[in-house]
Coordinates of C-alpha atoms and ligand atoms in Angstrom, one line a residue:
M29 CA 81.0 104.7 59.3
S30 CA 80.6 107.9 57.3
D31 CA 81.7 111.3 58.6
Q32 CA 78.7 113.0 56.9
H33 CA 76.4 115.0 59.2
K34 CA 73.3 115.0 57.0
F35 CA 71.7 112.0 55.2
L36 CA 69.5 113.0 52.2
L37 CA 67.6 110.6 50.0
D38 CA 66.5 111.7 46.6
E39 CA 62.9 111.4 45.5
S40 CA 63.4 108.0 43.9
R41 CA 64.0 106.6 47.4
L42 CA 60.6 107.7 48.6
P43 CA 58.9 104.4 50.0
K44 CA 56.4 102.9 47.4
A45 CA 54.5 100.9 50.3
W46 CA 53.6 101.5 53.8
Y47 CA 54.7 99.0 56.5
N48 CA 51.9 97.3 58.4
I49 CA 53.0 95.8 61.6
N50 CA 49.8 93.7 61.7
A51 CA 51.7 91.2 59.7
D52 CA 54.6 90.7 62.3
L53 CA 52.8 91.4 65.7
P54 CA 54.0 88.7 68.2
V55 CA 50.6 89.0 70.0
P56 CA 47.1 88.5 68.4
P57 CA 45.2 91.8 67.9
Q58 CA 42.4 92.5 70.4
P59 CA 39.0 93.1 69.1
V60 CA 37.6 96.7 68.8
L61 CA 34.2 96.9 70.4
H62 CA 31.0 98.8 69.7
P63 CA 30.5 101.5 72.4
G64 CA 26.8 100.5 72.8
T65 CA 26.6 96.7 72.5
M66 CA 30.3 96.1 73.5
Q67 CA 30.4 93.3 70.9
P68 CA 33.3 93.3 68.3
V69 CA 32.5 96.2 65.8
T70 CA 31.2 95.4 62.3
P71 CA 32.7 97.2 59.2
D72 CA 29.2 98.8 58.8
F73 CA 29.4 100.6 62.1
L74 CA 33.0 102.0 61.1
A75 CA 31.6 102.8 57.7
V76 CA 29.4 105.6 59.1
L77 CA 32.9 107.2 60.1
F78 CA 35.5 106.1 57.7
P79 CA 35.7 105.0 54.0
M80 CA 36.1 101.3 53.5
S81 CA 39.6 101.6 52.2
L82 CA 40.8 102.8 55.5
I83 CA 38.8 100.3 57.3
M84 CA 40.4 97.4 55.3
Q85 CA 43.8 99.0 56.0
E86 CA 42.9 99.0 59.8
V87 CA 42.4 95.1 59.7
S88 CA 44.7 94.1 57.0
P89 CA 47.2 91.4 57.5
E90 CA 49.3 92.4 54.6
R91 CA 52.8 93.5 55.4
W92 CA 53.0 96.0 52.6
I93 CA 50.3 98.3 51.4
E94 CA 51.0 100.3 48.3
I95 CA 51.1 104.1 48.5
P96 CA 48.9 105.6 45.8
E97 CA 50.7 107.8 43.2
P98 CA 48.6 111.0 44.1
V99 CA 49.8 110.6 47.7
R100 CA 53.4 110.1 46.7
D101 CA 53.2 113.1 44.5
I102 CA 52.2 115.3 47.4
Y103 CA 54.7 113.6 49.8
K104 CA 57.4 114.7 47.3
L105 CA 56.7 118.3 48.3
W106 CA 58.8 117.7 51.4
R107 CA 59.8 113.8 51.4
P108 CA 62.2 112.1 51.9
T109 CA 62.9 114.1 55.0
P110 CA 66.5 114.5 56.1
M111 CA 68.3 112.6 58.8
Y112 CA 71.1 114.1 60.8
R113 CA 73.9 113.0 63.0
A114 CA 73.8 115.6 66.0
V115 CA 77.5 116.0 66.0
R116 CA 77.4 119.3 67.8
L117 CA 75.0 117.9 70.5
E118 CA 77.4 114.9 71.0
K119 CA 80.3 117.3 71.5
A120 CA 78.3 119.5 74.1
L121 CA 77.4 116.4 76.0
D122 CA 81.0 115.1 75.6
T123 CA 79.6 111.6 74.9
P124 CA 81.1 108.7 72.9
A125 CA 77.5 107.8 71.9
H126 CA 76.5 108.7 68.2
I127 CA 73.1 110.5 68.1
Y128 CA 71.0 110.6 65.0
Y129 CA 67.6 112.2 64.4
K130 CA 65.1 112.0 61.7
Y131 CA 63.5 115.4 61.1
E132 CA 59.8 115.6 60.3
G133 CA 59.6 119.4 60.9
V134 CA 60.4 120.1 57.2
S135 CA 56.9 119.3 56.2
P136 CA 54.7 122.4 55.1
V137 CA 52.9 122.4 58.6
G138 CA 56.0 121.6 60.5
S139 CA 55.3 118.0 61.8
H140 CA 54.9 114.4 60.8
K141 CA 51.1 114.7 60.6
P142 CA 50.6 115.3 56.9
N143 CA 52.0 111.8 56.2
T144 CA 48.6 110.4 57.2
A145 CA 46.4 113.6 56.5
V146 CA 47.4 113.4 52.9
A147 CA 46.6 109.7 52.7
Q148 CA 43.3 110.1 54.5
A149 CA 42.1 112.9 52.4
F150 CA 43.0 111.0 49.3
F151 CA 41.2 107.6 50.3
N152 CA 38.1 109.7 51.3
K153 CA 38.3 111.7 48.1
E154 CA 38.4 108.4 46.2
A155 CA 35.4 107.1 48.1
G156 CA 33.3 110.1 47.2
T157 CA 33.4 111.8 50.6
K158 CA 32.7 115.6 50.3
A159 CA 33.5 116.8 53.7
L160 CA 35.5 115.7 56.8
T161 CA 35.3 116.4 60.5
T162 CA 38.2 116.2 63.0
E163 CA 39.4 117.5 66.4
T164 CA 42.6 119.1 67.1
G165 CA 44.4 120.1 70.3
A166 CA 47.2 122.6 69.8
G167 CA 46.3 122.6 66.0
Q168 CA 49.1 120.4 64.4
W169 CA 46.7 117.7 63.3
G170 CA 44.0 120.3 62.2
S171 CA 46.6 122.2 60.1
A172 CA 47.9 119.1 58.5
L173 CA 44.4 117.9 57.5
A174 CA 43.3 121.4 56.4
M175 CA 46.3 121.4 54.0
A176 CA 45.5 117.8 52.7
C177 CA 41.7 118.6 52.3
N178 CA 42.6 121.8 50.3
F179 CA 44.7 119.6 47.9
F180 CA 41.9 117.1 47.3
G181 CA 39.1 119.6 47.3
L182 CA 37.2 118.5 50.5
D183 CA 35.5 120.6 53.0
L184 CA 36.8 120.3 56.6
E185 CA 35.2 121.1 60.1
V186 CA 37.7 121.2 62.9
Y187 CA 36.8 121.0 66.7
M188 CA 39.6 122.6 68.4
V189 CA 40.1 122.3 72.2
K190 CA 38.9 125.6 73.5
V191 CA 42.0 126.6 75.6
S192 CA 44.2 126.1 72.5
Y193 CA 41.7 127.8 70.2
H194 CA 42.1 131.1 72.4
Q195 CA 45.7 130.6 73.4
K196 CA 47.2 129.4 70.2
P197 CA 45.6 131.4 67.4
Y198 CA 48.3 131.0 64.8
R199 CA 47.5 127.3 63.9
R200 CA 43.9 128.2 63.8
I201 CA 44.7 130.8 61.2
I202 CA 46.8 128.4 59.2
M203 CA 43.6 126.1 59.1
E204 CA 41.5 128.9 57.9
N205 CA 44.0 129.9 55.4
F206 CA 43.5 126.4 53.9
G207 CA 39.8 126.9 53.9
A208 CA 38.8 124.9 57.0
S209 CA 36.0 126.0 59.5
V210 CA 37.4 125.9 63.0
Y211 CA 35.3 125.8 66.3
A212 CA 36.3 126.2 69.9
S213 CA 35.2 122.9 71.5
P214 CA 33.0 122.3 73.6
T215 CA 30.7 124.1 71.1
D216 CA 27.0 124.5 71.0
R217 CA 26.8 122.7 67.5
T218 CA 26.5 119.2 68.9
H219 CA 24.3 117.5 71.7
Y220 CA 27.4 116.4 73.4
G221 CA 29.0 119.9 73.4
R222 CA 25.8 121.4 74.6
S223 CA 25.6 119.0 77.5
V224 CA 29.1 119.8 78.6
L225 CA 28.5 123.5 78.4
E226 CA 25.3 123.1 80.6
Q227 CA 27.3 121.5 83.3
D228 CA 30.4 123.8 83.0
P229 CA 29.9 126.9 80.7
N230 CA 33.7 127.7 81.2
S231 CA 34.9 124.2 80.2
P232 CA 38.4 124.3 78.8
G233 CA 37.8 121.4 76.6
S234 CA 39.8 118.4 76.1
L235 CA 41.0 116.2 73.2
G236 CA 38.4 113.5 74.4
M237 CA 35.6 116.0 74.2
A238 CA 36.6 117.5 70.8
I239 CA 36.7 113.9 69.5
S240 CA 33.2 113.3 70.7
E241 CA 31.9 116.5 68.8
A242 CA 33.7 115.6 65.5
V243 CA 32.4 112.0 65.8
E244 CA 28.9 113.1 66.5
V245 CA 28.8 115.5 63.6
A246 CA 30.0 113.0 61.2
A247 CA 27.7 110.1 62.6
T248 CA 24.7 112.3 62.3
S249 CA 25.4 113.7 59.0
G250 CA 23.5 111.0 56.9
G251 CA 26.7 110.0 55.2
A252 CA 27.5 113.6 54.0
K253 CA 30.6 113.9 56.3
K254 CA 33.2 111.4 57.3
Y255 CA 35.5 111.6 60.4
S256 CA 39.2 111.7 60.5
L257 CA 41.7 111.0 63.3
G258 CA 45.3 112.1 63.5
S259 CA 46.7 109.4 65.7
V260 CA 46.0 106.2 67.7
L261 CA 44.3 104.2 64.8
G262 CA 46.1 101.4 63.0
H263 CA 45.9 102.9 59.5
V264 CA 47.4 106.3 60.9
L265 CA 50.3 104.6 62.5
M266 CA 50.8 102.7 59.2
H267 CA 50.8 105.9 57.1
Q268 CA 53.5 107.3 59.3
S269 CA 55.8 104.2 58.5
V270 CA 57.4 106.3 55.7
V271 CA 59.4 107.9 58.5
G272 CA 61.0 104.8 59.6
L273 CA 61.5 103.2 56.2
E274 CA 63.5 106.3 55.1
A275 CA 65.4 106.3 58.3
L276 CA 66.5 102.5 57.7
D277 CA 67.9 103.7 54.4
Q278 CA 69.6 106.7 55.9
M279 CA 71.2 104.6 58.7
E280 CA 72.6 102.5 56.0
M281 CA 74.1 105.5 54.3
A282 CA 75.6 106.5 57.6
G283 CA 77.2 102.9 57.9
E284 CA 75.6 102.3 61.4
Y285 CA 72.7 100.6 62.8
P286 CA 71.1 102.0 66.0
D287 CA 71.3 100.3 69.4
M288 CA 68.1 102.1 70.4
V289 CA 65.2 104.1 68.7
I290 CA 63.2 106.6 70.6
G291 CA 60.1 108.5 69.9
C292 CA 57.7 110.7 71.9
A293 CA 54.1 109.3 72.1
G294 CA 50.8 111.0 72.5
G295 CA 48.6 108.7 70.5
G296 CA 51.6 106.7 69.3
S297 CA 51.8 107.8 65.5
N298 CA 55.2 109.4 65.1
F299 CA 56.7 106.9 67.6
A300 CA 55.2 104.0 65.6
G301 CA 56.0 105.5 62.2
F302 CA 59.7 105.9 63.1
T303 CA 60.2 102.7 65.2
Y304 CA 58.0 100.0 63.6
P305 CA 60.4 99.5 60.5
F306 CA 63.1 98.8 63.0
L307 CA 60.9 96.4 64.8
W308 CA 60.1 94.7 61.4
K309 CA 63.9 94.0 61.2
K310 CA 63.9 92.7 64.7
F311 CA 60.8 90.5 64.3
T312 CA 61.9 89.2 60.9
E313 CA 65.8 89.3 60.9
K314 CA 66.5 89.1 64.6
K315 CA 68.2 92.5 64.5
N316 CA 68.0 93.4 68.2
I317 CA 67.1 96.9 69.2
Q318 CA 65.9 98.8 72.2
V319 CA 62.7 100.6 71.4
I320 CA 61.6 103.5 73.8
A321 CA 58.3 105.4 73.8
V322 CA 58.6 108.6 75.9
E323 CA 55.3 110.3 77.4
P324 CA 54.9 113.2 79.8
A325 CA 54.6 112.6 83.6
S326 CA 51.4 114.7 83.6
C327 CA 49.9 112.4 81.0
P328 CA 51.4 109.0 81.8
S329 CA 49.1 106.6 80.0
M330 CA 51.7 103.9 79.5
T331 CA 53.6 104.2 82.8
K332 CA 50.7 104.9 85.1
G333 CA 47.5 103.8 83.2
E334 CA 46.0 100.3 83.0
Y335 CA 46.1 98.0 80.1
T336 CA 42.3 97.5 79.5
F337 CA 39.3 98.1 77.4
D338 CA 38.3 101.8 77.4
Y339 CA 36.4 104.3 75.1
G340 CA 38.4 106.2 72.6
D341 CA 36.6 109.4 73.6
T342 CA 35.1 111.2 76.5
A343 CA 31.4 110.9 75.6
A344 CA 31.7 107.2 75.2
M345 CA 30.6 107.2 71.5
A346 CA 33.8 106.1 69.8
P347 CA 34.9 102.4 69.8
I348 CA 36.2 100.6 72.7
V349 CA 39.8 99.5 72.4
K350 CA 42.2 97.5 74.6
M351 CA 44.9 100.0 75.4
Y352 CA 46.9 101.7 78.2
T353 CA 44.6 104.4 79.4
L354 CA 44.3 107.0 82.2
G355 CA 40.4 106.6 81.7
H356 CA 38.2 108.3 79.0
T357 CA 37.3 111.0 81.5
F358 CA 40.8 112.2 81.7
I359 CA 41.4 116.0 81.5
P360 CA 45.0 117.1 81.2
P361 CA 46.3 119.4 84.1
G362 CA 46.2 123.1 82.9
I363 CA 49.9 123.7 83.7
H364 CA 51.1 121.2 81.2
A365 CA 52.5 122.7 78.2
G366 CA 54.2 120.1 76.2
G367 CA 51.3 118.5 74.2
L368 CA 50.9 114.6 74.1
R369 CA 47.5 114.8 76.0
Y370 CA 45.5 111.8 74.7
H371 CA 44.1 109.7 77.6
G372 CA 45.0 106.3 75.9
M373 CA 47.6 104.9 73.4
A374 CA 47.4 103.1 70.1
A375 CA 46.4 99.4 70.5
S376 CA 49.5 98.0 68.8
V377 CA 51.9 100.2 70.9
S378 CA 50.0 99.2 74.0
A379 CA 50.2 95.5 73.1
L380 CA 54.0 95.7 72.3
V381 CA 54.6 97.6 75.7
N382 CA 52.7 95.0 77.3
H383 CA 54.6 92.2 75.6
G384 CA 57.9 93.8 76.4
D385 CA 59.1 94.8 72.9
I386 CA 58.7 98.6 73.7
E387 CA 59.8 100.2 76.8
A388 CA 57.8 103.2 78.1
R389 CA 59.3 106.2 80.1
A390 CA 57.7 109.2 81.5
V391 CA 59.7 112.5 81.8
N392 CA 59.0 115.6 83.6
Q393 CA 58.1 119.0 82.0
L394 CA 61.1 121.0 83.1
E395 CA 63.7 118.6 82.2
T396 CA 62.0 118.2 78.8
F397 CA 62.1 121.8 78.0
D398 CA 65.7 121.8 79.3
A399 CA 66.6 119.3 76.8
A400 CA 64.7 121.2 74.1
V401 CA 66.8 124.3 74.8
Q402 CA 70.1 122.4 75.0
F403 CA 69.3 120.8 71.6
S404 CA 68.5 124.0 69.9
R405 CA 71.7 125.7 71.1
S406 CA 73.7 122.8 69.6
E407 CA 71.7 121.9 66.5
G408 CA 69.9 125.1 65.7
I409 CA 66.3 123.7 65.4
I410 CA 63.8 124.6 68.0
P411 CA 61.9 121.4 68.6
A412 CA 58.1 121.0 69.1
P413 CA 57.6 120.5 72.9
E414 CA 56.2 117.0 72.0
S415 CA 59.4 116.0 70.2
A416 CA 61.5 117.4 73.2
H417 CA 60.4 114.4 75.2
A418 CA 62.2 112.0 72.8
I419 CA 65.3 114.4 73.0
R420 CA 65.2 114.2 76.8
V421 CA 65.6 110.5 76.7
A422 CA 68.3 110.5 73.8
I423 CA 70.2 112.9 75.9
D424 CA 69.8 110.8 79.1
E425 CA 71.1 107.7 77.2
A426 CA 74.0 109.7 75.7
L427 CA 75.1 110.8 79.2
K428 CA 74.8 107.2 80.4
C429 CA 77.2 106.3 77.7
K430 CA 79.5 109.1 78.8
A431 CA 79.5 107.6 82.3
S432 CA 80.1 104.1 81.0
G433 CA 82.3 104.8 78.0
E434 CA 79.9 102.8 75.7
K435 CA 79.7 104.0 72.0
K436 CA 76.0 103.3 71.5
V437 CA 74.1 104.5 68.4
I438 CA 71.1 106.5 69.5
A439 CA 68.4 107.5 67.0
F440 CA 65.3 109.5 67.7
N441 CA 62.5 111.0 65.7
L442 CA 62.2 114.9 65.8
S443 CA 58.5 115.0 65.0
G444 CA 58.3 118.6 64.5
H445 CA 59.4 122.2 65.0
G446 CA 58.3 124.4 67.8
H447 CA 57.8 127.7 66.0
F448 CA 54.2 128.0 67.1
D449 CA 54.9 127.0 70.6
M450 CA 56.8 130.0 71.7
T451 CA 54.5 130.7 74.5
A452 CA 55.5 127.5 76.2
Y453 CA 59.1 128.3 75.7
E454 CA 58.5 131.8 77.0
Q455 CA 57.0 130.3 80.2
Y456 CA 60.0 128.0 80.5
L457 CA 62.6 130.7 80.0
R458 CA 60.8 132.9 82.6
G459 CA 60.7 130.2 85.2
Q460 CA 56.8 129.8 85.1
L461 CA 56.5 126.2 84.3
Q462 CA 56.4 123.6 87.0
D463 CA 56.5 119.8 87.2
Y464 CA 53.4 118.0 87.7
A465 CA 53.0 114.1 88.1
Y466 CA 49.6 112.8 87.4
P467 CA 48.4 111.3 90.7
A468 CA 47.7 107.6 90.8
E469 CA 44.6 108.2 92.8
M470 CA 43.0 110.0 89.9
V471 CA 43.8 107.0 87.6
A472 CA 42.3 104.7 90.2
E473 CA 39.1 106.9 90.3
A474 CA 38.9 107.0 86.5
M475 CA 39.2 103.2 86.3
T476 CA 35.8 103.0 88.0
H477 CA 34.2 104.5 84.9
L478 CA 35.6 101.9 82.5
P479 CA 33.1 100.1 80.2
Q480 CA 32.0 96.8 81.6
V481 CA 33.0 94.7 78.6
P482 CA 32.1 90.9 78.6
A483 CA 34.9 88.6 79.2
M484 CA 36.8 87.9 75.9
G485 CA 37.5 84.3 75.1
Ligands
PLP2 C1 50.7 115.5 67.3 C2 52.3 115.5 67.6 C3 52.7 114.6 68.4 C4 52.0 113.5 69.1 O1 51.1 112.6 68.4 P1 51.6 111.1 68.0 O2 50.4 110.7 67.3 O3 51.8 110.4 69.3 O4 52.8 111.2 67.2 C5 54.1 114.5 68.5 N1 55.0 115.5 67.9 C6 54.3 116.4 67.1 C7 55.2 117.5 66.6 C8 53.0 116.5 67.0 O5 52.5 117.5 66.1

């Protein structure tokens, strides 16, 4: 074991290929269904939204997919990212556990999201796409894609959830700085947006609605625009594998191997990016490891949702996927400040939770911010509220070690910094945040709106 606190890789250690867990999944993948016919989707249907190269990645059985040089060149602006041992946090907790974290907040926009934004912009550019559409919640994804589109000379239209558009202007301005056009969703620019506004002119919007708008614009553009998603899809999770591949090397530098790896999960991309390379070691080399995905109690898809086929978006235009879901009609409670608001969960994460390889945990909002503040006071970094969900569980596990005397090695992904989330911190520090557990009755009600898919043989 090393007594270093900081584990840095030089540029030559930047991964040359992404890890594709399709090659090692212990359960066969479930088909992705067309939202209209409910039959397995054809590449033609997906080709309206995505370039063929990304569709092929989505279904590829290859374990390694080469990272194109132009993508690696841009990655080198901030990658490899550092990994730290949280020595000061260990001291503050008085735990015998060793706590490590991988820090993705050093990217230009402050989160892991550029890892896939840059790749998606590249493959679209290569396929001749001129413009992309996307949705964004708090703006992390929109700002990552805006930066990437700017690098590759693509236009970008962002449908930003209306409450965030008004309450979180700084990320919108970052997107505009990179040349993107940003609209408060629901908008009057789409059929779907107009139908929502007719029923509720004051709709605050949701991620599901914004996805529907961005998909509609691309699908009706006659091929001029493609659509890009920042989480949930297999190719997105795969692009994030650079995080965990670097972390494997960095744990080797530290001379330890984690007993558990932890990530927060909204759609599942930073969690999968960090943990799947460790699952690769488990599946192929029998290196046992506990893998924990953490979600908010107010948006508990894995811990309270059902594992079933559901639409990827609110308007039922996106493909139907087998996943843990709260129902595509889910609208997150207004008092929830911590992000991670998607109604479903990536198909492979869902399958691995269902199969028992990944453990899902839900944490409450107040204990999450409590962990965030404690972390910042020890380590100096103010975490994104999303990332704080992972910190909460890392601290809980370190405290269990304190009680039992076990010297476990705990590693988590710090997916981003919280510099644009100070309003949420302010609410927390002033005692204005409350806990809210999403009610089981609302999940049960939403399950009555699931697509009626034919039995799969
Ligand atoms: C978007 C985001 C998340 C949640 O998305 P995943 O796809 O689940 O990773 C988590 N952390 C940060 C900092 C984010 O920006």
